[in-house]
XYZ file of C-alpha atoms in Angstrom:
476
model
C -7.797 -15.532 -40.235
C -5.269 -17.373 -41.594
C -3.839 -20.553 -42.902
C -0.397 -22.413 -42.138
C 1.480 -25.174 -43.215
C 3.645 -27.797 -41.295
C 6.286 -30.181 -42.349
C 3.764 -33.281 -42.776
C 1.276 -31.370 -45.606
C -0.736 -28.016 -45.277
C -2.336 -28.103 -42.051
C -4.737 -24.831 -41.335
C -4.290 -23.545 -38.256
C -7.073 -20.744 -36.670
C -7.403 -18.102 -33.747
C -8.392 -15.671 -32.756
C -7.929 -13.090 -29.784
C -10.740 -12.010 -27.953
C -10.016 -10.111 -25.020
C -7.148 -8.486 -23.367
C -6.522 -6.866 -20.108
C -5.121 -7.081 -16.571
C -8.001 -9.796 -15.687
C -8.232 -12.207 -18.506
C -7.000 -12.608 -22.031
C -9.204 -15.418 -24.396
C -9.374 -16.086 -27.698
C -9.901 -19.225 -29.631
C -7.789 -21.875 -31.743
C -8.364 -24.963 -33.797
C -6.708 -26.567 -36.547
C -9.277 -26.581 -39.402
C -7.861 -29.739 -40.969
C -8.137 -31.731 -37.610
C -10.609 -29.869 -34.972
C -9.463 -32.752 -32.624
C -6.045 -31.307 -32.454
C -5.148 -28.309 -29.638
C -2.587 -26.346 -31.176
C -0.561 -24.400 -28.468
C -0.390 -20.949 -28.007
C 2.601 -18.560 -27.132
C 3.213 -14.906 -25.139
C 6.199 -13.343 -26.807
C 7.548 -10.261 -25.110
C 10.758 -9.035 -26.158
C 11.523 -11.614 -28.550
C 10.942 -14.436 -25.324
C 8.676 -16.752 -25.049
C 6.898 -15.665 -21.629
C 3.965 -18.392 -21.731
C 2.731 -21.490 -23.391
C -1.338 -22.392 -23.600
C -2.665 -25.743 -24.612
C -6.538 -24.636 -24.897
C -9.150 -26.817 -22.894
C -12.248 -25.206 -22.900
C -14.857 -26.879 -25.250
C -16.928 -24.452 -27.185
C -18.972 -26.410 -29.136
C -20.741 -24.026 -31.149
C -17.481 -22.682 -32.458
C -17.708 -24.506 -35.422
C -20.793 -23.409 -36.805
C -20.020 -19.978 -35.758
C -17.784 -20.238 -38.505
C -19.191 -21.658 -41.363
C -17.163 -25.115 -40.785
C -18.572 -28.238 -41.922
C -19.845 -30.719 -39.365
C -17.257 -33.100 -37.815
C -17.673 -36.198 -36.005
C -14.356 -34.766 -34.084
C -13.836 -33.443 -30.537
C -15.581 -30.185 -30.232
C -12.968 -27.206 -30.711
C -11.520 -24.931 -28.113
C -11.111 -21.733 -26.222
C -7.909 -20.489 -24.441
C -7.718 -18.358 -21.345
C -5.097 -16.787 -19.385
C -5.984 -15.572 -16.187
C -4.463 -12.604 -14.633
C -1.637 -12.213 -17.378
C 0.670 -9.811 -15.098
C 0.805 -12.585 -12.291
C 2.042 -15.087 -14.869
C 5.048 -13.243 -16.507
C 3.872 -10.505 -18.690
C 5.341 -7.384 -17.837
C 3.321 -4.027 -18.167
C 3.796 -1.563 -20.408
C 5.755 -3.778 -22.982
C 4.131 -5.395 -26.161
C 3.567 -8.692 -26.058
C 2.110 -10.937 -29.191
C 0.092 -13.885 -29.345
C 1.466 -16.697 -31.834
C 1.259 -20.442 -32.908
C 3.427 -22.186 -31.274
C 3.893 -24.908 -34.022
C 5.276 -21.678 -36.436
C 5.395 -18.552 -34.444
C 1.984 -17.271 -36.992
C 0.072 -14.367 -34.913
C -3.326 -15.099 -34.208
C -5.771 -12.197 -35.485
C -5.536 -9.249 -32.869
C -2.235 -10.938 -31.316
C -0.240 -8.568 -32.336
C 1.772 -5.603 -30.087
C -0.486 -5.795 -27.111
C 0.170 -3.874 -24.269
C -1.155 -4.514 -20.559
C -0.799 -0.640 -18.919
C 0.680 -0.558 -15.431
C -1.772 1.942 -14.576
C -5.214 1.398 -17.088
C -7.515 3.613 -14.346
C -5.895 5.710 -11.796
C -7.796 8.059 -9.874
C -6.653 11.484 -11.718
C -6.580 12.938 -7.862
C -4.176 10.506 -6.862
C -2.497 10.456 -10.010
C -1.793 14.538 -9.667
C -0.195 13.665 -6.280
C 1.881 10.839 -7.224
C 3.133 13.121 -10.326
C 3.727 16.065 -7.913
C 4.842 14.411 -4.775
C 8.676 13.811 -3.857
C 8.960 10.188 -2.290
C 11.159 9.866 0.161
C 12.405 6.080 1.065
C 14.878 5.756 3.830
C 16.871 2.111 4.654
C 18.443 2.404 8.253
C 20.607 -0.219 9.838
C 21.889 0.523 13.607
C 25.621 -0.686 14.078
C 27.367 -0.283 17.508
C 28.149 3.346 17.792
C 26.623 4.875 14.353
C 24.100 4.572 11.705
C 24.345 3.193 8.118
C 20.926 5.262 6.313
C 20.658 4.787 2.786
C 17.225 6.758 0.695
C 16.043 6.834 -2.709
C 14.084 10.213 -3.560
C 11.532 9.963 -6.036
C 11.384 13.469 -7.756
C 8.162 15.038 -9.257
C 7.037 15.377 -12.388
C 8.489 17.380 -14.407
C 11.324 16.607 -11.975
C 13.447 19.273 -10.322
C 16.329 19.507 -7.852
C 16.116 17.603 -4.833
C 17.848 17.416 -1.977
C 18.352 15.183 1.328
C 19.554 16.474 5.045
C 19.388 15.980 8.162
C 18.070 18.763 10.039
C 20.418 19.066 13.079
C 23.125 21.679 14.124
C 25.308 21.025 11.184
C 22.419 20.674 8.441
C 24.523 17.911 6.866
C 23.439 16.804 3.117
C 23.214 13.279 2.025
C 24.951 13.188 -1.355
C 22.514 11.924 -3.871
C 23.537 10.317 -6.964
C 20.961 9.426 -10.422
C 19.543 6.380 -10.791
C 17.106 4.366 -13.241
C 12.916 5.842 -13.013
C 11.248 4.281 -10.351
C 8.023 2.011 -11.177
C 6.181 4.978 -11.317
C 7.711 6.033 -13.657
C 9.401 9.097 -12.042
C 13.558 9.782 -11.702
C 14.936 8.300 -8.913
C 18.234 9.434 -6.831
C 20.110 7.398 -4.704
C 22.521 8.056 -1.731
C 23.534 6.915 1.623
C 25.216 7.972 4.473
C 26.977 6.546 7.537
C 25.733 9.206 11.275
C 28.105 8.776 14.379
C 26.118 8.147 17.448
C 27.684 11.944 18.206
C 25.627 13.689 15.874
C 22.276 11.782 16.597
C 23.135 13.067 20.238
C 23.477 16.653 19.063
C 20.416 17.385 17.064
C 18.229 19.681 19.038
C 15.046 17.883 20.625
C 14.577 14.048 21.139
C 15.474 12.956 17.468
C 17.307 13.434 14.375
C 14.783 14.269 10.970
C 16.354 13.011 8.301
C 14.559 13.926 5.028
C 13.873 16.216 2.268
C 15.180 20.207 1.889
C 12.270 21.866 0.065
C 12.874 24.804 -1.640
C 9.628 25.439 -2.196
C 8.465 28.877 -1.294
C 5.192 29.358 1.224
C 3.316 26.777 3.312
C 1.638 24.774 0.081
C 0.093 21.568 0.686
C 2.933 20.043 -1.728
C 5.493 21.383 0.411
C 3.622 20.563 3.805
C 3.212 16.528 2.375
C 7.056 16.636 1.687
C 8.367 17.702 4.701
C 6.061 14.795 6.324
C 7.422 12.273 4.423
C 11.065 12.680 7.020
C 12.403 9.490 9.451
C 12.741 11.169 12.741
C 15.852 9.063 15.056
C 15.218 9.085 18.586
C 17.988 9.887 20.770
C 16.541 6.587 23.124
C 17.915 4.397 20.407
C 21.386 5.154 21.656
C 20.310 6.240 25.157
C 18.118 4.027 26.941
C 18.402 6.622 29.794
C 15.629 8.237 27.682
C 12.941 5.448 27.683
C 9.975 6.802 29.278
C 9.090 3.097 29.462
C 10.436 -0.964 29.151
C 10.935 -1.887 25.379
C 7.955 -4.893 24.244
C 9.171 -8.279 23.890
C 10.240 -9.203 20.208
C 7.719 -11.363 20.032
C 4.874 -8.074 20.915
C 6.533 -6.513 18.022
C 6.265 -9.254 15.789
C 2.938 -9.481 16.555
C 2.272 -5.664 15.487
C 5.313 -5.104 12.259
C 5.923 -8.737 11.068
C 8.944 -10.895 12.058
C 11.102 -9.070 10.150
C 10.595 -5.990 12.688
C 12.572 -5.897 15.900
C 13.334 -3.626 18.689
C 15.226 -0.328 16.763
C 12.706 -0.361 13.781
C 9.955 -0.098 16.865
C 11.336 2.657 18.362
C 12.452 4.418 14.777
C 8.761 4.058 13.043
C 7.234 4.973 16.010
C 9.028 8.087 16.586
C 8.707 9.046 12.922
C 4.682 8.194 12.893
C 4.391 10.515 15.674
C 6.272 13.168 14.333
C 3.935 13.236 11.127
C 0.284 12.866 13.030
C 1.940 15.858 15.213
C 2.276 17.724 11.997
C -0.614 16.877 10.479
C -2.170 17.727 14.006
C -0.793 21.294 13.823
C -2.223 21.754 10.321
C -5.631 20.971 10.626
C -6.451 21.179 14.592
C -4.358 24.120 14.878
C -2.052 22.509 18.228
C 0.348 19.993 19.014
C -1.381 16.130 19.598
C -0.229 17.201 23.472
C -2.450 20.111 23.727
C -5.820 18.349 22.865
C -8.148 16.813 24.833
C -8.692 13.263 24.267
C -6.667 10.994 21.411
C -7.238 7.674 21.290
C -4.670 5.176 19.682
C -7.504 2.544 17.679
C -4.875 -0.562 17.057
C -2.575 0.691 19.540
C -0.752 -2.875 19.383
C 2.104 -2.725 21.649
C 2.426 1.366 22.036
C 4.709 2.084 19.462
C 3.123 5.162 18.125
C 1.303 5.827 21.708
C 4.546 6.321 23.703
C 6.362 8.884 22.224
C 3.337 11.043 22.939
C 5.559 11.626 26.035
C 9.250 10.337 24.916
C 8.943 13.213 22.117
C 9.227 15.545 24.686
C 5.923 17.041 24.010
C 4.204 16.501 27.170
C 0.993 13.932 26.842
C -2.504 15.108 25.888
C -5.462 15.675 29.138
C -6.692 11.672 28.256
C -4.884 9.250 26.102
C -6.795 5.976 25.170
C -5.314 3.166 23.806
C -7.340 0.675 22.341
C -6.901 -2.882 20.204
C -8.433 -6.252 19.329
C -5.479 -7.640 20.520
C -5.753 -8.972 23.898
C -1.735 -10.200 24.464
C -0.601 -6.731 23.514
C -3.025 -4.770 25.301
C -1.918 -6.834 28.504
C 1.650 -5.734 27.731
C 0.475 -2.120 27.315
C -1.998 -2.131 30.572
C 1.260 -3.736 32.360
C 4.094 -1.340 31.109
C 2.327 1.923 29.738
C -0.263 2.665 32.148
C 1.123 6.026 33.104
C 0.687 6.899 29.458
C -3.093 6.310 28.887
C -5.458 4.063 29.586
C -5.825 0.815 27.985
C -8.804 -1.623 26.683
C -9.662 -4.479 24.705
C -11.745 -3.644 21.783
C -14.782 -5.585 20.922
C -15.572 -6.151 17.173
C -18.785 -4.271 17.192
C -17.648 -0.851 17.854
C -16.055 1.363 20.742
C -17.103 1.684 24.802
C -17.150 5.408 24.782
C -19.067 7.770 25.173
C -20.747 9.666 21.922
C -18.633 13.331 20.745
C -16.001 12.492 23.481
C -12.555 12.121 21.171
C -10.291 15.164 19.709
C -8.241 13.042 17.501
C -8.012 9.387 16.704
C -5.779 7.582 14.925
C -5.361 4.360 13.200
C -2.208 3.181 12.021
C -2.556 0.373 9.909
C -6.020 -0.826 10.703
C -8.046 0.293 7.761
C -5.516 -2.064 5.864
C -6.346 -5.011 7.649
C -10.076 -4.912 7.721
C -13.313 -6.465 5.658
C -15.373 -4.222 3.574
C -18.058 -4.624 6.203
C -16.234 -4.074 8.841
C -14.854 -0.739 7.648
C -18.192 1.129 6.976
C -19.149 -0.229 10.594
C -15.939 1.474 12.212
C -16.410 4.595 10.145
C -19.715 4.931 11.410
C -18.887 4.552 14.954
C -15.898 6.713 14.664
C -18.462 9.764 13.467
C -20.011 9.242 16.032
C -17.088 9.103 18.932
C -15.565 12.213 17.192
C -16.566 15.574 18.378
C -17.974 18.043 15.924
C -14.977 19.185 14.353
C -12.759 16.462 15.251
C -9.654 15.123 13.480
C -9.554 11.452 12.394
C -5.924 10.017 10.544
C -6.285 6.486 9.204
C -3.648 4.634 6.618
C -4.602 2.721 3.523
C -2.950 0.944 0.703
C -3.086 2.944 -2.198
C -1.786 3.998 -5.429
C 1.501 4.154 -4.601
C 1.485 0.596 -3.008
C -0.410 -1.552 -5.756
C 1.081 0.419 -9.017
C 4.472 -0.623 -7.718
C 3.322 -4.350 -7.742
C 0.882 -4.822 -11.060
C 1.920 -8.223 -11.271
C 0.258 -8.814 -8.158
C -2.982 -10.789 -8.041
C -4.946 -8.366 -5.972
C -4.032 -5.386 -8.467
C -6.758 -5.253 -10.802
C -9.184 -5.594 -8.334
C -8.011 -3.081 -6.556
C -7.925 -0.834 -9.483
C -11.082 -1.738 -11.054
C -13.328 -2.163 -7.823
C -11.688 0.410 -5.436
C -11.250 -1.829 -2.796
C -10.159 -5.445 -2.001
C -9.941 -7.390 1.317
C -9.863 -11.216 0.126
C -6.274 -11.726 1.429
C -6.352 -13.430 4.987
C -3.332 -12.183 7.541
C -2.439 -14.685 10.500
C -0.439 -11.738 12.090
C -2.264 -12.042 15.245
C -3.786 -15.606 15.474
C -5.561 -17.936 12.498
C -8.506 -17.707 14.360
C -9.202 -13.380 13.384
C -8.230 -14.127 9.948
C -11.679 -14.015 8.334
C -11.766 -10.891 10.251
C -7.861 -9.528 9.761
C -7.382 -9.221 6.332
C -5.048 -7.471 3.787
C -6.535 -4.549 2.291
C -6.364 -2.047 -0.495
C -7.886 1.091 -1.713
C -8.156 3.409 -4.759
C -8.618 7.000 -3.650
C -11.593 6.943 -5.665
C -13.214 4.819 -3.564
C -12.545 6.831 -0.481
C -14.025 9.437 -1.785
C -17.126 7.783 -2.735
C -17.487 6.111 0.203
C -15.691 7.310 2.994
C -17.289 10.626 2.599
C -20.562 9.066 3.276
C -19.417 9.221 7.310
C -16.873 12.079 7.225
C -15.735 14.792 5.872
C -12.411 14.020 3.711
C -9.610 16.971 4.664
C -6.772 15.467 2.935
C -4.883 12.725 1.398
C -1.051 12.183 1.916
C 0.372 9.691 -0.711
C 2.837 7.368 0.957
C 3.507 9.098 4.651
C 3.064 6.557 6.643
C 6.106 3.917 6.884
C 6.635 5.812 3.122
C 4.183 3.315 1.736
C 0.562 3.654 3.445
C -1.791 6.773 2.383
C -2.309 9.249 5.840
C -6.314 10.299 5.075
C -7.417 13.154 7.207
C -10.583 13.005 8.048
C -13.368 15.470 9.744
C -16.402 15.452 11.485
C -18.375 18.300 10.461
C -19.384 20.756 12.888
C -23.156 21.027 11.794
């Protein structure tokens, strides 16, 4: 404890800090002299004043908890600051806690420290450390692209380098830049591609993405190569549609109004590409060879299309299926020689038990209630035949460690899971239903397990932010 003085006489100032972390931090405060009086407290972080705290929470007993004489004054007070990162602090730089009448710590307020990440799964942790991330910006102009990427090297970094894997195996020129939020180097380069040289790489689309030069088929090496933006030759050639582009408003409705026709066509290509990879790896064929896939949130097609515009053929059944009705209109209207197409009811699927290959859910798990996700699990077990592949995305790690300051963050980190954030995306009235959601990869493997057998988890594959988790039903 301590005591101060003040230009009017000595005036003895106390407090105390009580608890610290990404939640809360408390303590206590009073002048001694005058328990009436709230003296104010500061957060100083790099010699700035961040916050200021007038404490009003009574805590009557505070007094005698101290050996202070009785006082006919106002009782004295705590002070609180709730979730410190989403008012100003920063992580992972000391902060203090002082008077604000004379700068005078309070006891424990000195050189605090809020960690960015306090709990991460050491699984996800490894692969975040070990993982290059791969973040591509494209822009279409008239006759060319503008693509601009920062790579994310591992930990211990090493060499890394960008191309784009067509005829001429051109190399994006990278250039250093400062660590990324996770704390890993960062490179930086961009490139302007003629229309010409889209047109020229072999198959339907131009990869862009990382040159490994790691030897053998690792998993390391396997996650790197799927984290590539694959350009579809349509996007300069609607000759190659295999179907009418959605309204903008269809796409809104599916990528936010941000999204528009290109970045449909792009993202859809490029999740393709990757569940085709991943379907290689752990079905052993192309998606086109197996039986039945079904699309679960197939929105407007995006993903479901290139099934055939890839060039791949289209698997014996395709099933596309989503809660929302306007979309699934548009798809029934102007994809029906692609699959078939159904409304989803909230209680589970209308098919028939072990009769799916391979489902996939882009961006579904993200958007759903606790509840809700342990009911779909369960009914995707039991849609899935033995040995059959299920890909979902999830917010993890790599999303919510990049935003700490956000309020869902240490809920997220110190529950596993989070789903209190409403989305509107497709109508106020689903919103208790829609949500946004987060998970820690501990939590997955907790809980998803419970329904199916976890195969693998690919940190930031899916639009280079969402978590790809392979999942399995056993064949016992």
């Amino acid at each position: 404890m301590m005591s101060t003085h003040h230009a009017g006489g000595k005036r003895s100032l106390r407090g105390h800090v009580d608890r610290v972390d990404k939640f809360l931090i408390a303590g206590w405060a009073l002048c001694e002299d005058e328990p009436a009086e709230r003296p104010e407290i500061q957060f100083v972080q790099a010699g700035e004043v961040v916050i200021t705290l007038r404490p009003c929470f009574p805590h009557p007993q505070l007094r005698t908890a101290l050996n202070l004489p009785a006082s006919p004054a106002a009782p004295t007070y705590h002070w609180r600051l709730w979730m410190p990162l989403a008012n100003g602090l920063k992580p992972d730089v000391p902060f203090s806690i002082v008077f604000r009448e004379n700068g005078a710590l309070l006891t424990l307020g000195e050189n605090r420290r809020l960690a960015a990440m306090q709990s991460i799964d050491p699984a996800a942790r490894a692969d975040l450390d070990e993982a290059v991330l791969f973040t591509p910006t494209i822009t279409r102009l008239e006759d060319a692209l503008d693509v601009s990427v920062v790579v994310e090297k591992p930990t211990p970094p090493g060499d890394v380098a960008v191309k784009l894997f067509d005829r001429s195996e051109t190399r994006i020129p990278l250039r250093p830049g400062s660590p990324s939020v996770l704390g890993k180097e960062a490179s930086y380069g961009s490139l302007r591609i003629p229309r010409s040289q889209v047109m020229a790489a072999s198959g339907t689309s131009l990869r862009i993405g990382v040159d490994s030069s790691e030897p053998g088929d690792s998993r390391s090496q396997f996650h790197s190569s799927l984290r590539s933006l694959w350009i579809p030759k349509a996007v300069f050639d609607a000759s190659r549609l295999s179907a009418p582009l959605p309204d903008i408003a269809n796409i809104h409705r599916v990528s936010g109004p941000t999204s528009d026709a290109f970045q449909y066509l792009v993202f859809g290509a490029t999740t393709f590409h990757q569940l085709d990879l991943i379907a290689r790896r752990h079905a052993g064929r192309p998606i086109a060879d197996l039986g039945t896939v079904l699309d679960w949130g197939v929105g407007c097609g995006r993903v479901l299309r290139q099934i055939r515009e890839s060039g791949e053929g289209r698997a014996k059944m395709t099933i596309g299926l989503d809660i929302d009705e306007v979309n699934i209109r548009w798809c029934a209207q102007n994809l029906a020689t692609h699959g078939d197409f159904g409304v989803l009811s909230l209680d589970g699927f209308d098919l028939e038990e072990r009769s799916v290959d391979f489902l996939y859910g882009i961006s579904v798990m993200t958007h759903l209630t606790e509840y809700h996700q342990l009911m779909w699990l369960d009914r995707i077990r039991r849609i899935l035949k033995p040995g059959g592949l299920a890909v979902l995305t999830v917010h993890g790690e790599g999303v919510y460690y990049r935003q700490p300051q956000a309020l869902f963050a240490p809920f997220v980190e110190r529950f596993g899971f989070f789903d209190s954030i409403a989305d509107n995306a497709i109508g106020e009235d689903r919103s208790t239903y829609y949500r946004a959601t987060y998970h820690s990869r501990s939590y997955i493997r907790q809980t998803w397990a419970k329904y199916l057998e976890i195969v693998d988890v690919i940190v930031m594959g899916q639009h280079f932010s969402q978590d790809y988790v392979v999942l399995r039903r056993p064949t016992g």
